[in-house]
mmCIF file of C-alpha atoms in Angstrom:
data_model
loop_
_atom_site.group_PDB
_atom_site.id
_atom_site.type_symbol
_atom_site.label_atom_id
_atom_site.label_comp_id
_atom_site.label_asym_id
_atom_site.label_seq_id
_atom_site.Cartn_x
_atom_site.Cartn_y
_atom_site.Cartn_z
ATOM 1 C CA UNK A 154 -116.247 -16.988 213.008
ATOM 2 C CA UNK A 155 -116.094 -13.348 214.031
ATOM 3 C CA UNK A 156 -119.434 -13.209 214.595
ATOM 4 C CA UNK A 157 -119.132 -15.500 218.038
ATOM 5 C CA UNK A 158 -118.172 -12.610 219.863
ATOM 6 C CA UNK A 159 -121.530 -11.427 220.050
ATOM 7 C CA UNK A 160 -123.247 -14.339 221.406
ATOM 8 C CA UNK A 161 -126.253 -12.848 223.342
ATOM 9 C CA UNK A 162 -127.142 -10.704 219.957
ATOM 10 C CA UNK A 163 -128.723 -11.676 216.754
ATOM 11 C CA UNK A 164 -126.063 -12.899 213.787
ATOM 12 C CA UNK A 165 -125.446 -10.255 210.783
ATOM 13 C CA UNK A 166 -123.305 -9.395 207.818
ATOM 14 C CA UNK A 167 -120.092 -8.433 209.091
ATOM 15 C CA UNK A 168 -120.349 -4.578 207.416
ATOM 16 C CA UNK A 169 -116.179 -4.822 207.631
ATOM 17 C CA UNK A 170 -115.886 -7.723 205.065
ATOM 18 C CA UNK A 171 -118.675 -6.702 203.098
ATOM 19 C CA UNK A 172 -117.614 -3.321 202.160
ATOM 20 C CA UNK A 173 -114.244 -4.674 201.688
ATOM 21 C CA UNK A 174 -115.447 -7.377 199.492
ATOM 22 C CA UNK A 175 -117.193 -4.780 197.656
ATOM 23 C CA UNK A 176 -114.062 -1.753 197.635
ATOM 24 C CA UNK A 177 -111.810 -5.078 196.026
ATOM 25 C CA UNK A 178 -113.716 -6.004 193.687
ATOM 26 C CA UNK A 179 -114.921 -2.184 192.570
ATOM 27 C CA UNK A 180 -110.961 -1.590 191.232
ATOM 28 C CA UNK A 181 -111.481 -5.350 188.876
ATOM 29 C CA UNK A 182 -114.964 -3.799 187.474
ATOM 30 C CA UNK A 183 -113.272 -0.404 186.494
ATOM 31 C CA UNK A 184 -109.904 -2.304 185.160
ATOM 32 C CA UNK A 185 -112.310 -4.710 183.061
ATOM 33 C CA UNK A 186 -114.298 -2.209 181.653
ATOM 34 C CA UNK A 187 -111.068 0.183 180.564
ATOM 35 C CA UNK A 188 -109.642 -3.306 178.629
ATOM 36 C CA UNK A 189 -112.978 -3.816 177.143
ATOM 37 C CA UNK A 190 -113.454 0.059 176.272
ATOM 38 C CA UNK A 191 -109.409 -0.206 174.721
ATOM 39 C CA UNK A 192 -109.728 -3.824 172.770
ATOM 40 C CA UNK A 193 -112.952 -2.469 171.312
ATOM 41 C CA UNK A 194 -110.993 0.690 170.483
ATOM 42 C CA UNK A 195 -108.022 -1.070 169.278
ATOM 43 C CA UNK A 196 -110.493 -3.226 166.817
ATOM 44 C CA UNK A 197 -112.538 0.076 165.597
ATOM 45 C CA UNK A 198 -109.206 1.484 164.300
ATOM 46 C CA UNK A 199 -108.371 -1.238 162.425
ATOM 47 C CA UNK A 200 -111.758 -2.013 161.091
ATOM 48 C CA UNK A 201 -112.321 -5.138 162.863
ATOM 49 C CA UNK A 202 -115.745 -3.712 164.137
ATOM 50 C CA UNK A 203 -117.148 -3.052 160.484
ATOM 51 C CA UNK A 204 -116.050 -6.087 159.239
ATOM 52 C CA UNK A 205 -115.842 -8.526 161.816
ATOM 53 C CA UNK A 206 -114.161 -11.151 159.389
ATOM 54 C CA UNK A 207 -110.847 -9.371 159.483
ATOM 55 C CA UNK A 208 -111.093 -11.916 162.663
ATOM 56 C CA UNK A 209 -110.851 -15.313 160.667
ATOM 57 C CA UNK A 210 -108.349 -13.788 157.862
ATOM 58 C CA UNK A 211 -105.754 -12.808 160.223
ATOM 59 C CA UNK A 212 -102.208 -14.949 159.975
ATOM 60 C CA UNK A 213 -100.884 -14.235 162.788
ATOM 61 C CA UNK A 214 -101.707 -13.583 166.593
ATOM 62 C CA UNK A 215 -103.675 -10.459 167.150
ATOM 63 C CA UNK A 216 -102.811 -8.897 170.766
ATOM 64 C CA UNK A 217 -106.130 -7.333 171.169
ATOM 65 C CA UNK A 218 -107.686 -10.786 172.072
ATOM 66 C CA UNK A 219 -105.584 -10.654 175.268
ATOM 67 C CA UNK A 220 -107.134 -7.420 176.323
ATOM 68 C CA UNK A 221 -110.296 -8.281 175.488
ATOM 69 C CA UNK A 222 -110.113 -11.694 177.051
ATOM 70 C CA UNK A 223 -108.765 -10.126 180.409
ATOM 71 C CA UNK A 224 -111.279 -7.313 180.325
ATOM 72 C CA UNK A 225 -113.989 -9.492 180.107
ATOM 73 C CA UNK A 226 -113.375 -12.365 182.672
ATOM 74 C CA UNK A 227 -112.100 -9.422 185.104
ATOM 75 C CA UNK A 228 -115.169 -7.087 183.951
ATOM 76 C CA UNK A 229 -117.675 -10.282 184.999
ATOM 77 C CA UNK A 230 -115.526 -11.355 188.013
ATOM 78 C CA UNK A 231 -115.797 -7.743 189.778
ATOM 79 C CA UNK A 232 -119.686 -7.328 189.156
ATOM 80 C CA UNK A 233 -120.061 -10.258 190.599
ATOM 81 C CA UNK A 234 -118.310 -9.645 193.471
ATOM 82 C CA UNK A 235 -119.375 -6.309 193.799
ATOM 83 C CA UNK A 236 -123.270 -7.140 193.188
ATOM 84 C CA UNK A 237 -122.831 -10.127 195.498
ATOM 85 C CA UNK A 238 -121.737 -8.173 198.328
ATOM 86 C CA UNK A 239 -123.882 -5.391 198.044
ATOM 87 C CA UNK A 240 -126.683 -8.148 197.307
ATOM 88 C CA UNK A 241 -125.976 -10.185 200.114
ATOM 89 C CA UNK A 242 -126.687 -12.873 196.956
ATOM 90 C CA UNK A 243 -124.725 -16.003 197.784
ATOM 91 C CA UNK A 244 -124.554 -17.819 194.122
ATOM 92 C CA UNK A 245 -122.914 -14.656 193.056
ATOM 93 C CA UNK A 246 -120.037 -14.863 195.974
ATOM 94 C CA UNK A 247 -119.851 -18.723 195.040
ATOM 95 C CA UNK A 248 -119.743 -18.199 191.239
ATOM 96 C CA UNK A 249 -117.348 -15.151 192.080
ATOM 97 C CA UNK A 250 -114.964 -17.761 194.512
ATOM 98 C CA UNK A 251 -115.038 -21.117 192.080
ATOM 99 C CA UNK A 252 -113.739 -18.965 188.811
ATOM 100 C CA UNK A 253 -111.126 -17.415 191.280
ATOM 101 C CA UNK A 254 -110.313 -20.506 192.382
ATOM 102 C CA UNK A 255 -109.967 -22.424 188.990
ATOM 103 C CA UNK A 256 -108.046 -19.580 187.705
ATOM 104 C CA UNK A 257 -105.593 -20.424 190.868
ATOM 105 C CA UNK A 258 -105.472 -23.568 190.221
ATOM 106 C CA UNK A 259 -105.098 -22.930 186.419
ATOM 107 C CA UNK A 260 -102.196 -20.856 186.902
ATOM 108 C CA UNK A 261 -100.014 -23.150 189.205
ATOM 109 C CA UNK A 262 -100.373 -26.301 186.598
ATOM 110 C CA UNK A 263 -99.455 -24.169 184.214
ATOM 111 C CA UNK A 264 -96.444 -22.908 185.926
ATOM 112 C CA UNK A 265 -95.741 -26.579 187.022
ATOM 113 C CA UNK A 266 -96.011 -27.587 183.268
ATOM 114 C CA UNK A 267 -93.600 -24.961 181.501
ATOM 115 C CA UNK A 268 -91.026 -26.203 184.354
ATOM 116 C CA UNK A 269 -91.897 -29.747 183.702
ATOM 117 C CA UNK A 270 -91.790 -29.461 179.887
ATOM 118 C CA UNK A 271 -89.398 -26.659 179.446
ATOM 119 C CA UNK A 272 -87.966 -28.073 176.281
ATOM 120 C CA UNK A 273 -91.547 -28.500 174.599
ATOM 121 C CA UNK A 274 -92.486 -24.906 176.183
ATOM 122 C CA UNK A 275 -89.304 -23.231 174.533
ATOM 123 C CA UNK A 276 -90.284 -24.868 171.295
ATOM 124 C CA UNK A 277 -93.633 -24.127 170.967
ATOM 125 C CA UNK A 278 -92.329 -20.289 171.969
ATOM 126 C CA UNK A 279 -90.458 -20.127 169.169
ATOM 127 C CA UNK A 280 -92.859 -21.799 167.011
ATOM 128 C CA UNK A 281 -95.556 -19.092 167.898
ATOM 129 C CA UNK A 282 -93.174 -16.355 166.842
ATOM 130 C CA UNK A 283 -92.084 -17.749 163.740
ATOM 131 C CA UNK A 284 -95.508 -17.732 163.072
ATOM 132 C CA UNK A 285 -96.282 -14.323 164.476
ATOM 133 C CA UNK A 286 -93.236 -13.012 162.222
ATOM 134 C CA UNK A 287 -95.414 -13.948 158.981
ATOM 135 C CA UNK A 288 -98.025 -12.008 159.810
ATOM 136 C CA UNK A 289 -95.314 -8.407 160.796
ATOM 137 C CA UNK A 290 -97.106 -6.279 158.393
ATOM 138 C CA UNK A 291 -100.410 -7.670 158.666
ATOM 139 C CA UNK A 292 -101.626 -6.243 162.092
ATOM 140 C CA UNK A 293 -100.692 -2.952 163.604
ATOM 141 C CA UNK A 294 -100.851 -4.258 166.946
ATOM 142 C CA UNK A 295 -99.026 -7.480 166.385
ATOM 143 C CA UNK A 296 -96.016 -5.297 164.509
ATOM 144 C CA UNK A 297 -95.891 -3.155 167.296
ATOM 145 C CA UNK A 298 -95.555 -5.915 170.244
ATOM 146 C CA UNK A 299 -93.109 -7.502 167.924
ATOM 147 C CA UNK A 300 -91.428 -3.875 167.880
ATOM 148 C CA UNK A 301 -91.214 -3.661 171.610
ATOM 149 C CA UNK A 302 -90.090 -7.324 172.135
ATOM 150 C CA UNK A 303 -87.024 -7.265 169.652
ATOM 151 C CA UNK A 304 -86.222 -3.305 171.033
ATOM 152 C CA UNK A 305 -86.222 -4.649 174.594
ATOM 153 C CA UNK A 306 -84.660 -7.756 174.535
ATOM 154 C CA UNK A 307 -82.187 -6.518 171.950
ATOM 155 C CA UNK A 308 -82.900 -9.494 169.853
ATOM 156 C CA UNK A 309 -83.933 -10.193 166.159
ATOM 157 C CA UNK A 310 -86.428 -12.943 165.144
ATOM 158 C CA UNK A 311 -86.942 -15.773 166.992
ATOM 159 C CA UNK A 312 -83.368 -17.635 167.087
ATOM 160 C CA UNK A 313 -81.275 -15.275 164.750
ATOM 161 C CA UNK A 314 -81.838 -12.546 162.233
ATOM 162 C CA UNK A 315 -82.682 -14.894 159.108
ATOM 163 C CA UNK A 316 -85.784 -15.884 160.555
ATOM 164 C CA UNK A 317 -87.383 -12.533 158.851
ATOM 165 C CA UNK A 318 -86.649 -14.770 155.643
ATOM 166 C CA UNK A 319 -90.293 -16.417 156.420
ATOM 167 C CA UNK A 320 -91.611 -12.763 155.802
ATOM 168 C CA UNK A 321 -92.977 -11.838 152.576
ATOM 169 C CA UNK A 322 -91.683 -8.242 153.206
ATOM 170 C CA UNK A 323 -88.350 -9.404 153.961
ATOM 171 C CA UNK A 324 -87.510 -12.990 152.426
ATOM 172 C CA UNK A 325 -84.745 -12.466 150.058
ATOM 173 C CA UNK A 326 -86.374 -14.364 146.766
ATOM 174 C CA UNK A 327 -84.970 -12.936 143.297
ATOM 175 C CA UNK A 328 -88.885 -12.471 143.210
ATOM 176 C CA UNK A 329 -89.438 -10.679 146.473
ATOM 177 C CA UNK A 330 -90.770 -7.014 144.807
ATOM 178 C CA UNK A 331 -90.387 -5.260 148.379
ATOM 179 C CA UNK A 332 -87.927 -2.381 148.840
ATOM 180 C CA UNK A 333 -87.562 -4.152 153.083
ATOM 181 C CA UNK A 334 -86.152 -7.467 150.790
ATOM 182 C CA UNK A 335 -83.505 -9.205 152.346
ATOM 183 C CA UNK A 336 -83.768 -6.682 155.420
ATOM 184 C CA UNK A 337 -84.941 -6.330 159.002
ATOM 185 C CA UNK A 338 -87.602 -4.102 160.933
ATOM 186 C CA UNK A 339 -85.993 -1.053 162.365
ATOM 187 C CA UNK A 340 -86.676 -2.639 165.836
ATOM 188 C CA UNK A 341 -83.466 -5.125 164.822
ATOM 189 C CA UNK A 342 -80.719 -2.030 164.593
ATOM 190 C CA UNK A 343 -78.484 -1.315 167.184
ATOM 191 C CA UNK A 344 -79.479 2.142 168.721
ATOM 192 C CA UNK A 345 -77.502 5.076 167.595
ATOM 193 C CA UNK A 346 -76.901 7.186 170.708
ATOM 194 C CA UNK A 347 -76.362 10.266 168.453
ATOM 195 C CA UNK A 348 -79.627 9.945 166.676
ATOM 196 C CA UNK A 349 -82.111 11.484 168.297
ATOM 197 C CA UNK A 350 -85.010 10.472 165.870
ATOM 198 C CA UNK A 351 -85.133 6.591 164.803
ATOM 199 C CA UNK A 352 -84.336 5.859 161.574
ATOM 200 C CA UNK A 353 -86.828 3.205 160.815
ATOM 201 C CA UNK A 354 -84.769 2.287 157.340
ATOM 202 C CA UNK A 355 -81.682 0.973 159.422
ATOM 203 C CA UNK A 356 -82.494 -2.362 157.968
ATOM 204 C CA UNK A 357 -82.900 -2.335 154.499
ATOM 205 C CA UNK A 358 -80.920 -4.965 152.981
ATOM 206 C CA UNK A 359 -78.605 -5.840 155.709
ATOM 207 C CA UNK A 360 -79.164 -9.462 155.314
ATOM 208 C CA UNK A 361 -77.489 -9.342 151.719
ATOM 209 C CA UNK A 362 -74.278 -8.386 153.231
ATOM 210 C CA UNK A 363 -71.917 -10.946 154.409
ATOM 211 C CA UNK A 364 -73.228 -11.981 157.922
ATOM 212 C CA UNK A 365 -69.911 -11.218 159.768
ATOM 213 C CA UNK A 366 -70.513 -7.905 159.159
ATOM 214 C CA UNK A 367 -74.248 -7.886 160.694
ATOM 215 C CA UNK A 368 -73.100 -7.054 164.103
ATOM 216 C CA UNK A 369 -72.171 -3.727 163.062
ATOM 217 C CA UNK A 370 -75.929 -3.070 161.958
ATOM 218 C CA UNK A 371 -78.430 -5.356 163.727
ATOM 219 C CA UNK A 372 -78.987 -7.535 167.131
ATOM 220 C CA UNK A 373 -77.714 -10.865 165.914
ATOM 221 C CA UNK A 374 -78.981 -12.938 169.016
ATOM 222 C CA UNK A 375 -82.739 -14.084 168.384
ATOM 223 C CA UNK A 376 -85.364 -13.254 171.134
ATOM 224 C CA UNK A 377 -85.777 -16.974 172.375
ATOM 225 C CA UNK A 378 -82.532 -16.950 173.669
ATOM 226 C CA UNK A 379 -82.537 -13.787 174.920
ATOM 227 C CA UNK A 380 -85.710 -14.420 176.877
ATOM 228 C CA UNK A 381 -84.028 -17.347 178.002
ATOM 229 C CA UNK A 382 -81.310 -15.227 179.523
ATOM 230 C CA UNK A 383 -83.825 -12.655 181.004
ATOM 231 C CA UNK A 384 -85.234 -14.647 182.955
ATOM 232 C CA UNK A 385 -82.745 -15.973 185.695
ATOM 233 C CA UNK A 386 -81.362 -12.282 185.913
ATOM 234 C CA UNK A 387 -85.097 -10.892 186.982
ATOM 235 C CA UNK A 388 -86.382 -14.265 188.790
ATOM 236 C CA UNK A 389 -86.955 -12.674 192.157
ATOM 237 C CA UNK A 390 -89.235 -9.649 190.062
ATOM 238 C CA UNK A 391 -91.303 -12.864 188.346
ATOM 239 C CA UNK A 392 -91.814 -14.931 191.769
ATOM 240 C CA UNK A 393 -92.515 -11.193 193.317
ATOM 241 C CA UNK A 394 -95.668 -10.928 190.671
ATOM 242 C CA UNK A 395 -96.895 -14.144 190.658
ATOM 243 C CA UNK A 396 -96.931 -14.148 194.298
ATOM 244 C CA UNK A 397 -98.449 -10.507 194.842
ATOM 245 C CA UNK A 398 -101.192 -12.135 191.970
ATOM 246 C CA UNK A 399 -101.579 -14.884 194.230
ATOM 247 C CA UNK A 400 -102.095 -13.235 197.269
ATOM 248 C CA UNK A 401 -104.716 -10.925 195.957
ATOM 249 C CA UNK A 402 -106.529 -14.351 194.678
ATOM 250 C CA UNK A 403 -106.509 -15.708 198.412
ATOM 251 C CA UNK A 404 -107.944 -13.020 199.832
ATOM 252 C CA UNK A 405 -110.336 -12.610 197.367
ATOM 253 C CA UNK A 406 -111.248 -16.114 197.920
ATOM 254 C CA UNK A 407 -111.540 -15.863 201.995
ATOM 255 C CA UNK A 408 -113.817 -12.631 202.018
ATOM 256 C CA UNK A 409 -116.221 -14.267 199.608
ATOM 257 C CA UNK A 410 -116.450 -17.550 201.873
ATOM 258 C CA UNK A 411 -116.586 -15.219 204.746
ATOM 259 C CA UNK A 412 -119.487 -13.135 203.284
ATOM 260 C CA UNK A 413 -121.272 -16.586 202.296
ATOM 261 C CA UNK A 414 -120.402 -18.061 205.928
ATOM 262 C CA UNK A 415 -122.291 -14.542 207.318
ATOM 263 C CA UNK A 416 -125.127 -15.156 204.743
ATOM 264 C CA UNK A 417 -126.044 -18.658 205.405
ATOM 265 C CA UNK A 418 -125.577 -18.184 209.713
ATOM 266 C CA UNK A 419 -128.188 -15.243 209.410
ATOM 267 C CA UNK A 420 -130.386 -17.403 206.646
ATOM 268 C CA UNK A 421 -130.557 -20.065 208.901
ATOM 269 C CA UNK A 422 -131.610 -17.951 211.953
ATOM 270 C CA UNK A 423 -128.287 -18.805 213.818
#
């Protein structure tokens, strides 16, 4: 260890790693705590807060759970750290390295699984949108990430346009009393390059036309495929992320054993 270079002095803390230990993990307290402070937000807008069984009545997949489930593992991850360091407290710098470390390991069977089981993967994907589709007008937040996924991927529902049929809003039933019957969201329409303000109507019954004509209107390719086709052309960005992620995880991990390796020489009077 580092500390061998001083052999004719008592053993300490390396001050290096432990004010690193602390600076990286100071950044993953702040980050938690803004996702906490904006999921808590996000849930006081819609009224979640005052009636906390909006929760349980919710059909589809609220995206506020993600920010509030990565605010609060990262939120308890860099106190720990940070308090472990500072602390010199070695079951905080374990507890801080094992989650790390699970969360590793977590992430490479899951990456080994979805290329494993790619056709189980791609239909439970398109299962969970189906099912996020129901619930369009139900959530804010959900409508919104649905929004940005179709807009970005230039896609519409899951495998093709008719998917918004499982919609109340937009299933065309003689029955269906909604003026978006037999339509789209706006997030479906082709962009208009001479339109300078979206016109969020653009899909209003374009699904009662004959459907040779709804490439004149609407994306016609749903967003399973087109995800599909995303990601070969921006592989090298992916493997870039997951391996920056990764990185960062290691050298989490080593300063914490470090720090513990200092901890227990000095306990034990080396």
């Amino acid at each position: 260890m580092h500390y061998y270079r001083y052999k004719n002095k008592n053993p300490e803390v390396s001050c290096c790693y432990k004010y690193l230990m602390f600076s990286y993990n100071i950044v993953f307290w702040f980050v938690g705590a803004a996702f906490l402070g904006i999921g808590f937000w996000a849930w006081s807008e819609k009224g979640v807060l005052s009636d906390l069984s909006q929760v349980t009545r919710q059909n589809g997949f609220d995206p506020v759970w993600v920010v509030l489930v990565v605010g609060t593992v990262t939120f308890v991850l860099g106190f720990a750290g940070c308090v472990g360091a500072l602390r010199e407290n070695i079951c905080m710098l374990k507890f801080f390295c094992g989650v790390i470390g699970v969360i590793f390991f977590l992430e490479l069977t899951a990456g080994v699984l979805a290329f494993v089981f790619q056709d189980t993967l791609r239909e439970w994907i398109s299962d969970f949108f189906l099912t996020n589709v129901k619930g369009y007008r139900d959530d804010i937040d959900l409508q919104n990430l649905i929004d940005s996924l179709q807009r970005t991927n230039q896609c519409c529902g899951a495998q093709n346009p008719n998917d918004w049929n499982t919609n109340n809003y937009f299933n065309c039933t003689d029955d269906n009393p909604s003026r978006e019957r037999c339509g789209v969201p706006f997030s479906c329409c082709l962009a208009d390059p001479a339109q300078t303000v979206m016109n969020t109507q653009c899909g209003y019954d374009v699904r009662a036309r004959p459907e040779r004509e709804w490439n004149t209107v609407i994306h016609v390719k749903g967003c399973i495929p087109a995800l599909e086709g995303w990601l070969p052309r921006n592989l090298y960005i992916v493997a870039g992320v997951f391996i920056i992620i990764s990185l960062l995880q290691m050298l989490g991990i080593f300063l914490a054993r470090t720090l513990i390796g200092d901890i227990e020489m000095v306990n034990c009077g080396f």
